[in-house]
Short mmCIF file of C-alpha atoms in Angstrom, two decimals:
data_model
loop_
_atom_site.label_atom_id
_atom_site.label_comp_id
_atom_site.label_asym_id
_atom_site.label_seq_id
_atom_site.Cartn_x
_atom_site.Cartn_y
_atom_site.Cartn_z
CA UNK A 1 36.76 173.61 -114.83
CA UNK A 2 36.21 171.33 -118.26
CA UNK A 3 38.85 171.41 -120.57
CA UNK A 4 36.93 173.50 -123.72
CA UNK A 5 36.06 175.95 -120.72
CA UNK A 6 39.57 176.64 -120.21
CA UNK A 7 39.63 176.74 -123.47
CA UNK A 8 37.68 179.68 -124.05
CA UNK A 9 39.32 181.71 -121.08
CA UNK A 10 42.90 180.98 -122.60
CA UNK A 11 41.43 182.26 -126.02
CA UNK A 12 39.99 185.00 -124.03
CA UNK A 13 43.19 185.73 -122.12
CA UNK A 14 45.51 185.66 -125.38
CA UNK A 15 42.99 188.69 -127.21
CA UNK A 16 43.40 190.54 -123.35
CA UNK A 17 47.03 190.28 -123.75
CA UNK A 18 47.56 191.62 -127.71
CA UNK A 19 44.99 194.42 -126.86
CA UNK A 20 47.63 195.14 -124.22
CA UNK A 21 50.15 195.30 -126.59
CA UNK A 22 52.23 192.46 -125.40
CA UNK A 23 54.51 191.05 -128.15
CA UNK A 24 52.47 188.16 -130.48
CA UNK A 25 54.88 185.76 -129.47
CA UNK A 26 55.08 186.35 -125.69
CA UNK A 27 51.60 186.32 -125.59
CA UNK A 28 50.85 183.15 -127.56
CA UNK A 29 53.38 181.40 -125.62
CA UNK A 30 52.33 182.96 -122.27
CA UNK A 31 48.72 181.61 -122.71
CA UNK A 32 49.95 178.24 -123.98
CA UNK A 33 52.13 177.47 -121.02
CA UNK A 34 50.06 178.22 -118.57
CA UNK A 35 47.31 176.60 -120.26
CA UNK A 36 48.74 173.54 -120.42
CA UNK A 37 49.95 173.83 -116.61
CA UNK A 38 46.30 174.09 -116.01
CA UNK A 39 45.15 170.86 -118.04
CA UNK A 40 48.04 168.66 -116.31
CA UNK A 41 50.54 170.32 -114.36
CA UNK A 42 53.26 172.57 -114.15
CA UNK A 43 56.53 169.49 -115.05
CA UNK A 44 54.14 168.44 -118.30
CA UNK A 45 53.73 172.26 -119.60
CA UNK A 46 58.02 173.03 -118.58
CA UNK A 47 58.57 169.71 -120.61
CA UNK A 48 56.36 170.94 -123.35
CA UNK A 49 58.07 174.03 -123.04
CA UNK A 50 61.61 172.57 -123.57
CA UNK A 51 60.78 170.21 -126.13
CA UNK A 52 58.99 172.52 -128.90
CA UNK A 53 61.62 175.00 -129.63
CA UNK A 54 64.46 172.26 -130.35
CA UNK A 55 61.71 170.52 -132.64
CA UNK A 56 60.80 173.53 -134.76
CA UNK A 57 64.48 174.71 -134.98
CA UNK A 58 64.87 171.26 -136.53
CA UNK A 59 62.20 171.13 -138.84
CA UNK A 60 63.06 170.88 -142.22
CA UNK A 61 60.31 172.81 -144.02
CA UNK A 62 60.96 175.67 -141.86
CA UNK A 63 64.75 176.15 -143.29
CA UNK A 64 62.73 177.44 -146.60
CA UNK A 65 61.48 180.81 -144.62
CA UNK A 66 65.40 182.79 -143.76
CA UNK A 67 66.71 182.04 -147.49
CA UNK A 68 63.59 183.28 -149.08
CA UNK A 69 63.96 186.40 -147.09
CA UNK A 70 67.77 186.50 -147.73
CA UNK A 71 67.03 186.34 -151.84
CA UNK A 72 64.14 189.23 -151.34
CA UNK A 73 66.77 191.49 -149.34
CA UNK A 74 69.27 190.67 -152.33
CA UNK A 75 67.13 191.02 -154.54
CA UNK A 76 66.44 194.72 -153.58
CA UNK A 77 69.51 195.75 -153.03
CA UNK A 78 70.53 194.81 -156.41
CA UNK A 79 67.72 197.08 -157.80
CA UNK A 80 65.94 194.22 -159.83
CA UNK A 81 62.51 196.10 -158.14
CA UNK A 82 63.74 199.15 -160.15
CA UNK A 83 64.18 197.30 -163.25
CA UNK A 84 60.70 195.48 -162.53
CA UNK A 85 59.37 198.74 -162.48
CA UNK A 86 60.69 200.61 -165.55
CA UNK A 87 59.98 198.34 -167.49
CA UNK A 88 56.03 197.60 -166.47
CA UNK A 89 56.28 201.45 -166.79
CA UNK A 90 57.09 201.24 -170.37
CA UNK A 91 54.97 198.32 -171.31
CA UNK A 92 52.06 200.63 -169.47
CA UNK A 93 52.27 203.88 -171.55
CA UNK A 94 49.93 205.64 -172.91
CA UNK A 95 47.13 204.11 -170.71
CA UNK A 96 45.33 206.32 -168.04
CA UNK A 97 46.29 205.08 -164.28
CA UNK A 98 48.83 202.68 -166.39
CA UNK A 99 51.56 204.19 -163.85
CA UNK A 100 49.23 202.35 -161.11
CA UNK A 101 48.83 199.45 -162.96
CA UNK A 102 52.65 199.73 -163.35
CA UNK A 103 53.26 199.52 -159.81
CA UNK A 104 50.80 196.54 -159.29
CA UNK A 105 52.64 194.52 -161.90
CA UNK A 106 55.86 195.43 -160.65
CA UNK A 107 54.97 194.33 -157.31
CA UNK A 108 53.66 191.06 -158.03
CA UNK A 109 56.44 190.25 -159.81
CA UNK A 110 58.47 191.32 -156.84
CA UNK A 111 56.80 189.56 -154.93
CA UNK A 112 57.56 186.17 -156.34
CA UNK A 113 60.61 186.56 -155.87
CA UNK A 114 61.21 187.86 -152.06
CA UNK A 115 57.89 186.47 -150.78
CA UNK A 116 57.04 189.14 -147.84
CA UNK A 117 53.98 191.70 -148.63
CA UNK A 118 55.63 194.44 -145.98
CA UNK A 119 59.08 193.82 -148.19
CA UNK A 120 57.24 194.78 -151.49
CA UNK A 121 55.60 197.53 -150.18
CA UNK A 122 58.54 198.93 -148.62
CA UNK A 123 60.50 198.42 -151.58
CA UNK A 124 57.96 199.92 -153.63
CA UNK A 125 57.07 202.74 -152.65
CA UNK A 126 59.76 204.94 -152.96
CA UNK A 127 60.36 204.06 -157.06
CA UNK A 128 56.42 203.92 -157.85
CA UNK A 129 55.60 206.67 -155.89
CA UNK A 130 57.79 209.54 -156.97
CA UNK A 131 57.36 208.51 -160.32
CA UNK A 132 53.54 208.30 -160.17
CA UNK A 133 54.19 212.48 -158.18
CA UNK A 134 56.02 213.45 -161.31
CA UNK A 135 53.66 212.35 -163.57
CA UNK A 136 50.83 214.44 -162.38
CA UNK A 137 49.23 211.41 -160.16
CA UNK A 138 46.96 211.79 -156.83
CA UNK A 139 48.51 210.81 -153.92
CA UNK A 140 45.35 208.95 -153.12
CA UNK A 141 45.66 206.69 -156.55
CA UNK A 142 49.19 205.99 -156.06
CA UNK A 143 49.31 205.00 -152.68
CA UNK A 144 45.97 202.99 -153.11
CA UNK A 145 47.87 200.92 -155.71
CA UNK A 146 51.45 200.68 -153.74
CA UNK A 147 49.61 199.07 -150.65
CA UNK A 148 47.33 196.70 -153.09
CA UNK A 149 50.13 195.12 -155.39
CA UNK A 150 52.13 194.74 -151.97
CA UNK A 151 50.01 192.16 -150.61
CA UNK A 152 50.40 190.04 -153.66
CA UNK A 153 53.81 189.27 -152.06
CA UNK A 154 51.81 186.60 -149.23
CA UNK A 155 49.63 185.24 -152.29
CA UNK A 156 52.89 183.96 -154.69
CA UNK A 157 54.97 181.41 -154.32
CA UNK A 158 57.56 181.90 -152.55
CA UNK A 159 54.82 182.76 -149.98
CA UNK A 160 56.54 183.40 -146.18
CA UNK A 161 52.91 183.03 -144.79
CA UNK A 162 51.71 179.63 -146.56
CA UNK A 163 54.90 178.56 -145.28
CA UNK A 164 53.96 178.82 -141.97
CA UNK A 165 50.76 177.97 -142.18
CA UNK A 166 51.95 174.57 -143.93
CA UNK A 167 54.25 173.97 -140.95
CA UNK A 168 51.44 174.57 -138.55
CA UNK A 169 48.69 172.54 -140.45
CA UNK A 170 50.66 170.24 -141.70
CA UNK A 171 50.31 170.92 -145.51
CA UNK A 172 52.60 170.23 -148.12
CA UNK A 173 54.71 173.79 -149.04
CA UNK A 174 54.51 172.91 -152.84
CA UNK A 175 51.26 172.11 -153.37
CA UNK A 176 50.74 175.65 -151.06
CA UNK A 177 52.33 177.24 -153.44
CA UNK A 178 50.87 175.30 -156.26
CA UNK A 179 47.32 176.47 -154.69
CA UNK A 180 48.04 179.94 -154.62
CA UNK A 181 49.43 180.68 -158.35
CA UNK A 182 46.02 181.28 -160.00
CA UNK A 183 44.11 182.82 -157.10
CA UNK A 184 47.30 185.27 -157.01
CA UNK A 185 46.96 186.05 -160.93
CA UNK A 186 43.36 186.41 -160.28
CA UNK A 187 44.17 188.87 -157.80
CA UNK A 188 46.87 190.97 -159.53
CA UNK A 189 44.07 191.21 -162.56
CA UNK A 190 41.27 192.47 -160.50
CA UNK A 191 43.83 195.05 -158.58
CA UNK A 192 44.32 195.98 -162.15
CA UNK A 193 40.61 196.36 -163.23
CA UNK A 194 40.58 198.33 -159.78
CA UNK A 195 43.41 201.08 -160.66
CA UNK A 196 41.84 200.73 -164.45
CA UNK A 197 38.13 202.11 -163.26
CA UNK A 198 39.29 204.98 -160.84
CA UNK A 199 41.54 206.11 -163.31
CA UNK A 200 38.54 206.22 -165.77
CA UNK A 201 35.53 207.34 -163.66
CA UNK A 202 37.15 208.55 -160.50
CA UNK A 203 38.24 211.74 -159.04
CA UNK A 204 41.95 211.06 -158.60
CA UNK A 205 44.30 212.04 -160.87
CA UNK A 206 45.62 209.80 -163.26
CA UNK A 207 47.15 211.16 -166.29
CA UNK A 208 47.65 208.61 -169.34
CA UNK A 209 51.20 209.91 -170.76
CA UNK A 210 52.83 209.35 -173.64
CA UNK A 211 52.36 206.22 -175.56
CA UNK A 212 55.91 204.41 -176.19
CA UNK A 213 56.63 202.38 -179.81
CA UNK A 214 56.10 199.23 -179.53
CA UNK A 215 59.52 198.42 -179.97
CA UNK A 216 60.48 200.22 -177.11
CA UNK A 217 58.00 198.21 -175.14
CA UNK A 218 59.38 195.05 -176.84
CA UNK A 219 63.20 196.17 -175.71
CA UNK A 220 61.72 196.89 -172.62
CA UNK A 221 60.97 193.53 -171.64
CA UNK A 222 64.85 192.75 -171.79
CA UNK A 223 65.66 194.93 -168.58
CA UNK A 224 64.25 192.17 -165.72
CA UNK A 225 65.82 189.85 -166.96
CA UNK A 226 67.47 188.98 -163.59
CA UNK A 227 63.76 188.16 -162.18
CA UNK A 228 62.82 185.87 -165.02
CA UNK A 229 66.40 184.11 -164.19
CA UNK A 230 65.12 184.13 -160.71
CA UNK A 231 61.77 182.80 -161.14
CA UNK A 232 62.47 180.27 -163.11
CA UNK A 233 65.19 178.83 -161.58
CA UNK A 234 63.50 178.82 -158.01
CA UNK A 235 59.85 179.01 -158.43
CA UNK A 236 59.49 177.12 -161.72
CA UNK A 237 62.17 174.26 -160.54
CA UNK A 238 59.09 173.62 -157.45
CA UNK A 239 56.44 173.58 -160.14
CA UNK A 240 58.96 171.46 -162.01
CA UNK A 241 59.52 169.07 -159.54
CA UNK A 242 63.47 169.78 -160.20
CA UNK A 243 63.73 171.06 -156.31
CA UNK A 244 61.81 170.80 -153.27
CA UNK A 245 61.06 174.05 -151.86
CA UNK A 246 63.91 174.52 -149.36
CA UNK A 247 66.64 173.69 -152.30
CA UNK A 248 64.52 176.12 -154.52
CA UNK A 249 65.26 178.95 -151.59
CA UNK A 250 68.81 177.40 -151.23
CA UNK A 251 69.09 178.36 -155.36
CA UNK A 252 67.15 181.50 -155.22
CA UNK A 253 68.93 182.74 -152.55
CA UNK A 254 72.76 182.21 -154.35
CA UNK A 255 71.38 183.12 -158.00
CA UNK A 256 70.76 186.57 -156.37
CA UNK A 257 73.99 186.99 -155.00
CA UNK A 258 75.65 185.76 -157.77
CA UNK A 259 73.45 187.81 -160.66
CA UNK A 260 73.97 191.30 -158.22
CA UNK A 261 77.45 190.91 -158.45
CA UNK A 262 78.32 189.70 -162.30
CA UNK A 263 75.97 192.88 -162.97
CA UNK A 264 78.25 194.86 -160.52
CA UNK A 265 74.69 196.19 -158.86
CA UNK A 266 75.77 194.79 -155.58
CA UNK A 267 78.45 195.14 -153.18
CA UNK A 268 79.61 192.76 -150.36
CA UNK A 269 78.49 195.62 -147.43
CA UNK A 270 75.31 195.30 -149.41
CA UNK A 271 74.82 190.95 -148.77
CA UNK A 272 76.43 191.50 -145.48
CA UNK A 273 73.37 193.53 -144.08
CA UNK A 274 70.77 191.59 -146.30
CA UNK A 275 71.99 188.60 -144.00
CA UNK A 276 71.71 190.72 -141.26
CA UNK A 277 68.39 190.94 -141.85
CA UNK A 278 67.46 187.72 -142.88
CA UNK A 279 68.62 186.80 -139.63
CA UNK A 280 66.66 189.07 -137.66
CA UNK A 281 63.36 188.79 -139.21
CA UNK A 282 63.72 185.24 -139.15
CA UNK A 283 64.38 184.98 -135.79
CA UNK A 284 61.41 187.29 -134.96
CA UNK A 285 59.27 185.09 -137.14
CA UNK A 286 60.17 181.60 -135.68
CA UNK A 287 59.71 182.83 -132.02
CA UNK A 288 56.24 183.39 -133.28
CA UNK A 289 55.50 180.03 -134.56
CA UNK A 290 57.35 178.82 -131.49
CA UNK A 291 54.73 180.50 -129.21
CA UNK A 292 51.99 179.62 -132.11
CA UNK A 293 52.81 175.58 -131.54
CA UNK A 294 52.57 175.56 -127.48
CA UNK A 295 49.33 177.80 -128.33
CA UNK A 296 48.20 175.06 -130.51
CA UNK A 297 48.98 172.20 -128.75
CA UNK A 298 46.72 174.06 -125.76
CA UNK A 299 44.25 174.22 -128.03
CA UNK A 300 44.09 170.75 -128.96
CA UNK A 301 44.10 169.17 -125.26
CA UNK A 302 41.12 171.41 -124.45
CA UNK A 303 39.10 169.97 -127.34
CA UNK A 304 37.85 173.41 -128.15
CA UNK A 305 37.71 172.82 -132.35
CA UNK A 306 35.48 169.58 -131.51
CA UNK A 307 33.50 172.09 -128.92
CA UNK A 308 33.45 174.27 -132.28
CA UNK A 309 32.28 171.39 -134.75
CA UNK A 310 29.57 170.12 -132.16
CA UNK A 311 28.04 173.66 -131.97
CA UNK A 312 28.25 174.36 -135.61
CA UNK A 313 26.46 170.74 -136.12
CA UNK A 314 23.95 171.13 -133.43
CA UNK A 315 22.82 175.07 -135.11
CA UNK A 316 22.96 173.27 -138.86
CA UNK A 317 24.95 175.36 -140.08
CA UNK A 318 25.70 175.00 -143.80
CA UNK A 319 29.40 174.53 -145.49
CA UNK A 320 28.93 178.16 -146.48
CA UNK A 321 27.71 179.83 -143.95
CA UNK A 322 30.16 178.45 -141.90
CA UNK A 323 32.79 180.18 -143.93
CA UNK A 324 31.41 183.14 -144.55
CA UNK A 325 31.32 183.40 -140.38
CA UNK A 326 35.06 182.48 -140.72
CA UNK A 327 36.02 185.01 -143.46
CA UNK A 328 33.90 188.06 -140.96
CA UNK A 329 35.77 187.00 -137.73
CA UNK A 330 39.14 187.29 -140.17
CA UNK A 331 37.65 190.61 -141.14
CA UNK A 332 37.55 191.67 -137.89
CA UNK A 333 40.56 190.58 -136.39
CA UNK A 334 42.58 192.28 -139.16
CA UNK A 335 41.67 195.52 -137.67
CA UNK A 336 44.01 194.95 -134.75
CA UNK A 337 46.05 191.77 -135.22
CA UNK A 338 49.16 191.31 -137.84
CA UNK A 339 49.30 188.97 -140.60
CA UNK A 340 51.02 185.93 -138.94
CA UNK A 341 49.75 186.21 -135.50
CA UNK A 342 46.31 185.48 -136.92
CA UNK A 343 46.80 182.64 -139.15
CA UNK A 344 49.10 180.92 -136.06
CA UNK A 345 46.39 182.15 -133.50
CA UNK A 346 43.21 180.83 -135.50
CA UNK A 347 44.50 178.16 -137.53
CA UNK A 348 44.74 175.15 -134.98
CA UNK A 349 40.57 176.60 -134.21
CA UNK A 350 39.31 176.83 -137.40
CA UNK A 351 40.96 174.07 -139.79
CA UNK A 352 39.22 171.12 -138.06
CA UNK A 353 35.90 172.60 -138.46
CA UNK A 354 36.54 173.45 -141.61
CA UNK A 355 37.71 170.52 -142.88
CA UNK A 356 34.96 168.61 -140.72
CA UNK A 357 32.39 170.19 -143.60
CA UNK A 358 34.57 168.00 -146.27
CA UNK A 359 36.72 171.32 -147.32
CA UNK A 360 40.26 170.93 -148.51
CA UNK A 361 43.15 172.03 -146.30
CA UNK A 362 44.65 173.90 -149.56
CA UNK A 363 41.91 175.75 -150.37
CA UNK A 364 41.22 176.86 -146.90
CA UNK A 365 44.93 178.31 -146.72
CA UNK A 366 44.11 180.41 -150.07
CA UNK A 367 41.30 181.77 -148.64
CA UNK A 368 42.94 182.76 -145.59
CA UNK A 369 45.94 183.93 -147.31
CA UNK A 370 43.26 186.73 -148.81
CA UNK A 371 41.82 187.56 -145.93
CA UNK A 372 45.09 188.34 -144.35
CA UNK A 373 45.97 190.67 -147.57
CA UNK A 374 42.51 192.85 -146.64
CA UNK A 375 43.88 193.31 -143.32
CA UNK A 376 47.11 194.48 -144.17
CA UNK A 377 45.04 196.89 -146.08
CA UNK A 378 42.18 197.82 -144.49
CA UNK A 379 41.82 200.75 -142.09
CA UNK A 380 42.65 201.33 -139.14
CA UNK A 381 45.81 199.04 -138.53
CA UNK A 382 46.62 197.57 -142.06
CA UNK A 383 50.22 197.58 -141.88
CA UNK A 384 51.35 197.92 -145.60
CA UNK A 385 49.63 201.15 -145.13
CA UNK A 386 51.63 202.17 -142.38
CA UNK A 387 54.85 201.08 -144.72
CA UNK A 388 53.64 203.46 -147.03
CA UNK A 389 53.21 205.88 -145.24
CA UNK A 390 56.78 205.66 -143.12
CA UNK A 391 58.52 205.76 -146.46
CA UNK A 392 56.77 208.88 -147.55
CA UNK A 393 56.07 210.78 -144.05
CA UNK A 394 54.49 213.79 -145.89
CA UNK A 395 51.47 211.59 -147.07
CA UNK A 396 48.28 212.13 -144.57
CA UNK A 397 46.86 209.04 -143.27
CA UNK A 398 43.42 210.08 -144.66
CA UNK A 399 44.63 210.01 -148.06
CA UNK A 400 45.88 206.83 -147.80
CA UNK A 401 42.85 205.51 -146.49
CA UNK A 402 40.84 207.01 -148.99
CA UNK A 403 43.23 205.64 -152.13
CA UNK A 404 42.59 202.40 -150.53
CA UNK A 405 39.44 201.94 -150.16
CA UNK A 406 38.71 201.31 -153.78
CA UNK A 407 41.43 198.07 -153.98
CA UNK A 408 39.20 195.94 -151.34
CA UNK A 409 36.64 195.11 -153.33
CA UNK A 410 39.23 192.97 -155.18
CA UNK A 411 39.82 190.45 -152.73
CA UNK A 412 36.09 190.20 -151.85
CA UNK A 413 35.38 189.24 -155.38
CA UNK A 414 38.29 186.46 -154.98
CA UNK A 415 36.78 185.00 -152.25
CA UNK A 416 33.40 184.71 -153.99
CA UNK A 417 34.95 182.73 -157.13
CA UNK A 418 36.65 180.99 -154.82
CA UNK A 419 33.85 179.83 -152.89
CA UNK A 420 32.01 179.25 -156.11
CA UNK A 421 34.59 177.44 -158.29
CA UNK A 422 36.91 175.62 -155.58
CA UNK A 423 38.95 174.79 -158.37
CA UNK A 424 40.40 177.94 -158.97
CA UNK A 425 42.75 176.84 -156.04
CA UNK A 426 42.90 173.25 -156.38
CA UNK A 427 43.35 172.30 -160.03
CA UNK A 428 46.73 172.58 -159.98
CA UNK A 429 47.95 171.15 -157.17
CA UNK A 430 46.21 168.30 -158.63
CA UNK A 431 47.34 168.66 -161.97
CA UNK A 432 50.88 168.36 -160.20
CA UNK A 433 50.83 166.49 -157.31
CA UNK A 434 47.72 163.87 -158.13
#
């Protein structure tokens, strides 16, 4: 059997094995092993085996990924997503849907600080959406914009996803996070455009309120300031070229600590599980990339992404249609895979052909990055909808869906400007980096 051929029936094997709900990493590291067993032998793929998860453990970029976690479990613990909130409330009043466009704010703000779009949502939902309940909002409208403004969390720097992807195609983490800045305040603005026009023109409820003064808006903006601290001490040092990303986490990560307790808003039981935590969802994650690497590595000694650019060559296939095939098969893997196990499943395929067609690494990982956030989304699996929904278990998943549906035209329209103006993405990671 040729190598691409195995290829294909390891590729085949791994979608087999996460239909039968084995565990992401199990599988990808299942189907890598024996892979590579089959392209040499069994002492190469035990030796492969051994070697990768000392290497990652080691790897320096990947040290960024528990302290960002750490400072988003702080974070919330201290209430600064509280504070976020009241005062995009404030700032909001008097505008119809401006609760929605509340909670979108809040949560991109959020998530620049902690990172993870499940943690925003999470976080979320239980100040945004009782709030949005006593103010006379649909359920439909309020969730719709809770499980929207989460996924900005994977779009900002300090992005948990374009960390791994960076570690896995060998990008550099700042200019990842560089890349996603404007495409993420593109995003929150359409999201708010979104929650503007169904307020306006559709059938959910969205009540406007009462205006505030403008000085209470202006005093208003005094209440976060913990996040400003935050962000500009870790994200705007990276920008800054003050710290690299992992001393930026390293910062982020004590500032929290040290702002919860000065503003007696956290309590040492409090740090003690947000380590806890940090701990374990780090160690789930870097399993994943573990498997993800002996995946990739499979890929590459079966030559399947040259199979790919051959076949994409020999059809003459344009740049764009290329990616517009790339951006449906995301589409429809979102339905039933997570966030990370696509990007680490697909990535090692799809970067070589796309960067074959002479488009930048950078760019590709914004784009991806997008597509991700409409499957954590979109019906039926999208998980932030399912965070949603466990936080508020009187909400039925058909309202949900419906509040949704209106928010996924955003990232659609992304995609298009980004495919049109490339630059969106990659001005300032020049601007920065050269």
């Amino acid at each position: 059997m040729s190598p691409p051929l195995v290829g294909l029936c390891g590729v085949a094997a791994l979608f087999v094995l996460l239909l039968l709900r084995l565990p992401v990493w199990l599988a990808l590291a299942l189907v890598g092993f024996l892979g590579n067993a089959a392209l040499s032998n069994f002492n190469s793929a035990f030796a492969t085996l051994g070697q990768t998860p000392f290497d990652l453990a080691s790897l320096y970029t990947l040290s960024v990924v528990p302290l960002f976690i750490l400072t988003g479990g702080v974070a919330s613990s201290s209430g600064l997503s509280a504070d976020l909130f009241k005062a995009a409330r404030v700032m909001m009043s008097g505008l119809r849907g401006g609760l929605a466009v509340a909670t979108i704010g809040a949560s991109a703000c959020f998530g620049a600080v902690c990172g993870s779009s499940i943690a925003t949502a999470a976080t979320m939902t239980p100040i945004s959406l009782r709030e949005m309940r006593e103010a006379g909002y649909s359920d439909s409208i309020a969730t719709g914009a809770i499980a929207a403004g989460g996924t900005l969390g994977i779009l900002f720097p300090p992005s948990i996803i374009l960390v791994i992807y960076g570690a896995i195609a060998q990008q550099s983490i700042p200019k990842l996070f560089a890349a996603g800045l404007i495409p993420g305040l593109l995003l929150t603005l359409l999201y708010i455009v979104v929650a503007i026009l169904v307020a306006a023109y559709g059938n959910a409820a969205a009540p406007a309120g009462e205006a505030a003064a403008w000085r209470d808006r202006i005093a208003a903006l005094r209440g976060p300031w913990q996040f400003l601290t935050l962000f500009v001490v870790s994200i705007g040092g990276i920008y800054a070229g003050v710290f690299s990303p992992t001393e930026a986490a390293s910062a982020g990560a004590l500032g929290a600590v040290l702002l919860g307790l000065l503003g007696r808003q956290l309590y040492w039981s409090q740090i003690r599980k947000s380590i806890e935590a940090a701990v374990v969802t780090s160690c789930m994650l870097f399993l994943i990339v573990i498997g993800a690497n002996l995946f990739a590595y499979f890929v590459v000694q079966t030559q399947l992404p040259d199979l790919l650019v051959h076949a994409a060559r020999s059809l003459a296939l344009s740049g764009p249609a290329v990616m517009l095939m790339i951006v449906a098969a995301y589409i429809v893997m979102g339905c039933f895979l997570e966030a990370i196990g696509m990007i680490l499943i697909t990535v090692p395929v799809f970067l070589p052909l796309v960067t074959s067609y002479g488009y930048d690494g950078a760019w590709f990982a914004i784009i991806v990055v997008i597509v991700v956030e409409l499957g954590l989304i979109h019906p039926p699996v999208g998980m932030n909808l399912f965070v949603v929904q466990a936080q508020a278990p009187d909400l039925k998943t058909t309202t949900i869906y419906w509040g949704i549906v209106p928010f996924l035209a955003a990232p659609f329209v992304l995609i298009a400007l980004l495919m049109l103006f490339p630059s969106l993405a990659l001005w300032l990671p020049r601007l920065l980096y050269g």
